[in-house]
CSV table of C-alpha atoms in Angstrom, one decimal:
chain,number,residue,atom,x,y,z
A,19,MET,CA,-0.1,0.3,-0.5
A,20,THR,CA,1.1,3.7,-0.3
A,21,ALA,CA,1.1,5.5,3.1
A,22,LYS,CA,0.5,8.8,0.5
A,23,GLN,CA,-2.6,7.5,-0.9
A,24,PRO,CA,-6.1,7.8,0.9
A,25,LYS,CA,-7.1,5.5,3.1
A,26,TYR,CA,-9.8,3.7,1.4
A,27,LEU,CA,-7.9,3.6,-1.7
A,28,GLN,CA,-4.8,1.8,0.2
A,29,ILE,CA,-7.6,-0.9,1.3
A,30,LYS,CA,-9.0,-0.9,-2.7
A,31,GLU,CA,-5.3,-1.7,-3.6
A,32,SER,CA,-5.1,-4.3,-0.7
A,33,LEU,CA,-8.9,-5.9,-1.8
A,34,LEU,CA,-7.6,-6.8,-5.0
A,35,ALA,CA,-4.5,-7.9,-4.4
A,36,ASP,CA,-5.9,-10.5,-1.6
A,37,TYR,CA,-9.6,-11.3,-2.6
A,38,VAL,CA,-9.6,-9.9,-6.5
A,39,GLU,CA,-7.4,-10.4,-8.7
A,40,GLY,CA,-7.2,-14.1,-9.8
A,41,GLN,CA,-10.6,-15.2,-8.7
A,42,PRO,CA,-13.3,-16.8,-11.3
A,43,ALA,CA,-16.5,-15.1,-12.0
A,44,GLY,CA,-18.8,-15.0,-9.0
A,45,HIS,CA,-16.5,-15.6,-6.1
A,46,MET,CA,-17.7,-13.6,-2.8
A,47,LEU,CA,-15.6,-11.4,-1.0
A,48,PRO,CA,-16.4,-11.7,2.8
A,49,PRO,CA,-18.6,-10.0,4.0
A,50,GLU,CA,-18.5,-6.1,4.6
A,51,ARG,CA,-18.8,-6.3,8.7
A,52,ILE,CA,-15.7,-8.7,8.4
A,53,LEU,CA,-13.8,-6.3,6.2
A,54,ALA,CA,-14.0,-3.4,7.8
A,55,GLN,CA,-12.6,-5.1,11.3
A,56,ASP,CA,-9.5,-6.5,9.1
A,57,PHE,CA,-8.3,-3.4,8.0
A,58,GLY,CA,-9.7,-1.7,11.7
A,59,VAL,CA,-11.9,1.1,9.1
A,60,THR,CA,-15.4,2.0,9.5
A,61,ARG,CA,-17.6,0.1,6.6
A,62,VAL,CA,-18.1,3.6,5.6
A,63,THR,CA,-14.6,4.0,4.4
A,64,LEU,CA,-14.4,-0.1,3.1
A,65,ARG,CA,-17.6,0.8,1.5
A,66,ARG,CA,-16.1,3.3,-0.4
A,67,ALA,CA,-12.3,1.4,-1.5
A,68,ILE,CA,-15.6,-1.4,-3.2
A,69,ASP,CA,-17.2,1.4,-4.7
A,70,GLU,CA,-13.9,1.8,-6.3
A,71,LEU,CA,-14.0,-1.3,-7.4
A,72,GLU,CA,-17.0,-1.6,-8.5
A,73,ALA,CA,-16.4,1.2,-10.5
A,74,ASP,CA,-13.5,-0.3,-12.2
A,75,GLY,CA,-15.7,-3.2,-13.2
A,76,LEU,CA,-14.1,-5.7,-10.5
A,77,VAL,CA,-16.6,-6.4,-8.6
A,78,TYR,CA,-20.8,-6.1,-8.6
A,79,ARG,CA,-22.9,-6.0,-5.4
A,80,VAL,CA,-25.9,-8.0,-4.8
A,81,GLN,CA,-28.4,-6.1,-3.0
A,82,GLY,CA,-28.6,-8.4,0.4
A,83,GLY,CA,-26.3,-10.9,-1.3
A,84,GLY,CA,-23.3,-9.6,-0.5
A,85,THR,CA,-19.5,-8.3,-3.1
A,86,PHE,CA,-18.6,-10.9,-5.8
A,87,CYS,CA,-15.9,-10.6,-8.4
A,88,VAL,CA,-16.6,-9.7,-12.2
A,89,GLY,CA,-13.6,-12.4,-13.2
A,90,PRO,CA,-11.9,-12.0,-16.7
A,91,ALA,CA,-13.8,-10.6,-19.8
A,92,ILE,CA,-14.3,-13.5,-22.4
A,93,ALA,CA,-12.6,-12.1,-25.5
A,94,LYS,CA,-14.3,-12.8,-28.5
A,95,SER,CA,-12.5,-13.4,-31.5
A,96,LEU,CA,-13.6,-13.2,-34.8
A,97,LYS,CA,-13.6,-16.5,-35.7
A,98,LEU,CA,-17.1,-18.2,-36.9
A,99,THR,CA,-17.6,-19.5,-33.5
A,100,SER,CA,-20.7,-19.9,-31.4
A,101,PHE,CA,-21.7,-18.8,-27.9
A,102,SER,CA,-21.3,-22.3,-26.7
A,103,GLU,CA,-17.9,-23.1,-27.9
A,104,ASP,CA,-16.5,-19.7,-26.7
A,105,ILE,CA,-17.6,-20.0,-23.5
A,106,ARG,CA,-16.5,-24.4,-23.5
A,107,ALA,CA,-13.0,-23.2,-24.4
A,108,ARG,CA,-13.1,-21.2,-21.3
A,109,GLY,CA,-13.7,-23.5,-19.3
A,110,ARG,CA,-17.3,-22.4,-18.2
A,111,LYS,CA,-20.3,-24.2,-18.6
A,112,PRO,CA,-22.6,-22.2,-20.8
A,113,THR,CA,-26.3,-22.3,-20.7
A,114,SER,CA,-29.6,-20.7,-22.0
A,115,VAL,CA,-33.2,-19.3,-21.2
A,116,VAL,CA,-35.7,-18.9,-24.1
A,117,LEU,CA,-37.4,-15.6,-23.9
A,118,GLU,CA,-39.6,-16.2,-26.9
A,119,VAL,CA,-39.8,-19.1,-30.4
A,120,GLY,CA,-41.9,-18.8,-33.0
A,121,ILE,CA,-42.4,-18.1,-36.6
A,122,ALA,CA,-43.1,-15.2,-38.3
A,123,PRO,CA,-43.4,-13.5,-41.7
A,124,ALA,CA,-40.4,-11.8,-42.7
A,125,VAL,CA,-39.8,-8.5,-41.4
A,126,GLU,CA,-37.8,-6.5,-43.3
A,127,GLU,CA,-34.4,-6.0,-41.6
A,128,ALA,CA,-34.0,-10.2,-41.1
A,129,GLY,CA,-35.6,-10.9,-44.4
A,130,ARG,CA,-33.9,-8.3,-46.5
A,131,HIS,CA,-30.4,-10.3,-45.0
A,132,LEU,CA,-31.5,-13.8,-45.3
A,133,ARG,CA,-32.6,-12.6,-48.9
A,134,LEU,CA,-36.2,-13.9,-48.5
A,135,SER,CA,-39.4,-11.9,-50.2
A,136,PRO,CA,-41.3,-9.9,-47.9
A,137,GLY,CA,-43.9,-12.2,-45.8
A,138,GLU,CA,-41.6,-15.4,-46.1
A,139,PRO,CA,-41.9,-17.3,-42.6
A,140,ILE,CA,-38.6,-17.2,-40.4
A,141,LEU,CA,-38.4,-18.8,-37.0
A,142,LEU,CA,-37.8,-16.0,-35.0
A,143,VAL,CA,-34.9,-17.4,-31.4
A,144,ARG,CA,-34.5,-15.5,-28.7
A,145,ARG,CA,-32.3,-16.2,-26.0
A,146,LEU,CA,-30.6,-15.5,-22.9
A,147,ARG,CA,-27.0,-16.6,-22.9
A,148,ARG,CA,-25.1,-17.6,-19.6
A,149,ALA,CA,-21.9,-18.7,-18.5
A,150,ASP,CA,-21.8,-21.1,-14.9
A,151,GLY,CA,-25.4,-19.4,-14.8
A,152,GLU,CA,-24.4,-15.4,-14.9
A,153,PRO,CA,-26.3,-13.9,-17.9
A,154,MET,CA,-23.6,-12.6,-20.5
A,155,CYS,CA,-25.7,-11.9,-23.7
A,156,LEU,CA,-29.2,-10.9,-24.9
A,157,GLU,CA,-29.5,-13.3,-28.7
A,158,SER,CA,-32.2,-12.4,-31.3
A,159,CYS,CA,-32.0,-14.9,-34.0
A,160,ALA,CA,-33.8,-15.6,-37.5
A,161,LEU,CA,-33.9,-18.3,-39.8
A,162,PRO,CA,-36.3,-19.2,-43.1
A,163,ALA,CA,-38.5,-21.7,-41.6
A,164,GLU,CA,-38.4,-23.4,-44.6
A,165,SER,CA,-35.1,-24.4,-44.1
A,166,VAL,CA,-35.4,-25.5,-40.3
A,167,PRO,CA,-39.4,-27.4,-40.0
A,168,GLY,CA,-39.6,-28.5,-36.1
A,169,LEU,CA,-36.4,-26.6,-35.1
A,170,GLN,CA,-39.5,-24.0,-32.4
A,171,ASP,CA,-40.0,-27.6,-31.4
A,172,MET,CA,-36.6,-28.7,-30.2
A,173,ASP,CA,-34.8,-28.4,-27.3
A,174,LEU,CA,-33.4,-24.4,-27.8
A,175,THR,CA,-30.7,-24.5,-24.6
A,176,GLY,CA,-27.7,-25.3,-26.4
A,177,SER,CA,-26.1,-24.8,-29.1
A,178,LEU,CA,-28.6,-23.5,-32.1
A,179,TYR,CA,-25.3,-24.3,-34.3
A,180,GLU,CA,-24.8,-27.4,-33.2
A,181,LEU,CA,-28.6,-28.4,-33.2
A,182,VAL,CA,-29.4,-27.0,-36.9
A,183,GLY,CA,-26.5,-28.9,-38.2
A,184,ARG,CA,-27.1,-32.4,-36.8
A,185,GLU,CA,-31.0,-32.1,-37.4
A,186,PHE,CA,-30.9,-30.7,-40.8
A,187,GLY,CA,-27.4,-30.3,-42.2
A,188,LEU,CA,-27.1,-26.8,-42.2
A,189,TYR,CA,-22.9,-25.4,-41.4
A,190,PRO,CA,-22.5,-21.8,-41.3
A,191,SER,CA,-19.1,-21.7,-43.1
A,192,TRP,CA,-18.5,-17.6,-43.0
A,193,ALA,CA,-20.3,-14.4,-41.7
A,194,GLU,CA,-21.0,-10.6,-42.0
A,195,GLN,CA,-20.4,-9.2,-39.1
A,196,ARG,CA,-20.8,-5.7,-37.8
A,197,VAL,CA,-20.3,-4.7,-33.7
A,198,GLU,CA,-21.2,-1.0,-32.5
A,199,ALA,CA,-21.2,0.3,-29.2
A,200,THR,CA,-25.0,0.6,-27.4
A,201,VAL,CA,-27.1,1.0,-23.9
A,202,LEU,CA,-29.1,-1.3,-22.2
A,203,ALA,CA,-32.8,-0.5,-22.0
A,204,PRO,CA,-34.2,-1.2,-18.3
A,205,ASP,CA,-35.9,-4.3,-19.5
A,206,ASP,CA,-32.4,-6.0,-21.5
A,207,ALA,CA,-30.3,-4.7,-18.2
A,208,LYS,CA,-32.7,-6.2,-15.7
A,209,LEU,CA,-32.2,-9.6,-17.2
A,210,LEU,CA,-28.6,-9.3,-18.0
A,211,GLY,CA,-28.7,-8.8,-14.2
A,212,VAL,CA,-26.8,-4.8,-14.8
A,213,PRO,CA,-28.0,-1.0,-14.3
A,214,SER,CA,-30.4,0.5,-16.8
A,215,PHE,CA,-28.2,1.9,-19.4
A,216,SER,CA,-25.3,0.1,-18.8
A,217,ALA,CA,-22.8,0.0,-21.6
A,218,ALA,CA,-22.8,-2.6,-24.5
A,219,LEU,CA,-21.6,-4.0,-27.5
A,220,ARG,CA,-24.3,-5.2,-30.3
A,221,ALA,CA,-23.0,-7.7,-32.3
A,222,THR,CA,-24.8,-8.1,-36.8
A,223,ARG,CA,-24.4,-10.9,-37.9
A,224,VAL,CA,-25.3,-12.7,-40.6
A,225,SER,CA,-23.8,-16.4,-41.6
A,226,TYR,CA,-23.6,-18.0,-44.8
A,227,ASP,CA,-23.6,-21.5,-45.5
A,228,THR,CA,-20.5,-22.5,-48.5
A,229,ARG,CA,-23.0,-22.3,-51.0
A,230,GLY,CA,-23.3,-18.4,-49.7
A,231,LYS,CA,-27.0,-18.7,-49.4
A,232,ALA,CA,-27.8,-17.0,-45.7
A,233,VAL,CA,-29.4,-19.3,-43.3
A,234,GLU,CA,-29.4,-16.7,-39.8
A,235,TYR,CA,-29.6,-13.5,-39.4
A,236,CYS,CA,-28.6,-12.9,-35.5
A,237,VAL,CA,-28.1,-9.6,-33.4
A,238,THR,CA,-26.4,-10.4,-29.8
A,239,THR,CA,-26.1,-7.9,-27.5
A,240,TYR,CA,-23.1,-8.7,-24.8
A,241,ARG,CA,-22.7,-7.0,-21.4
A,242,ALA,CA,-19.6,-5.0,-22.2
A,243,ASP,CA,-17.9,-5.8,-18.7
A,244,ARG,CA,-17.7,-8.9,-19.7
A,245,TYR,CA,-16.7,-9.1,-23.1
A,246,ALA,CA,-14.0,-8.1,-25.0
A,247,MET,CA,-13.5,-8.0,-29.2
A,248,GLN,CA,-9.8,-10.0,-30.3
A,249,PHE,CA,-8.2,-9.3,-33.5
A,250,ALA,CA,-5.3,-9.8,-35.3
A,251,VAL,CA,-4.0,-6.8,-37.5
A,252,ARG,CA,-1.3,-6.7,-40.1
A,253,ARG,CA,0.3,-4.0,-42.2
A,254,ASP,CA,0.7,-4.0,-45.7
């Protein structure tokens, strides 16, 4: 600790070194009462130190439940991988909550990207994706209904790529993707367990098979505190 720093910043550094760094997502810090006793400070000072960690995106609080480590961010590469593949690659367990599923006429945005005529049926699937039970992103996918008959009645809690490949022989080979910064509307923020208008990353992707046919249009909204985009660049 640095003696010239305010006490709460000294405590912040100690908390970071002793209780946060190297810990997995969801690791719970000791109760504030215990920490305040250990550091010999008031709970007001202790909370200010935790406020600093929270502002840095290193911990989060659950009202009445304690303070937890955010853990390392998931580095999303530009390779065409599914959410399940990304999460498993980091030793975590992917799960999904199906929020909405159904068949509807192609609307302008999805229909245009899937190269469908207005009114052609598409299957819409909206899911909350989680890693070890922690909400990570919201995913809204549209697929040509005629390519995936009966998909809406299947188990959609796993990898959609794996499911459509196994059941319908659809294997996305490449994709066009755009990523942009956004903020979370209150309803989406509640599902992701973060404050309203928190920062997020929105990825819009159109996946194609080896023949160049569009097989999926997907909009995924990632928590900005849990995701980072990673890619390689080369100079000519």
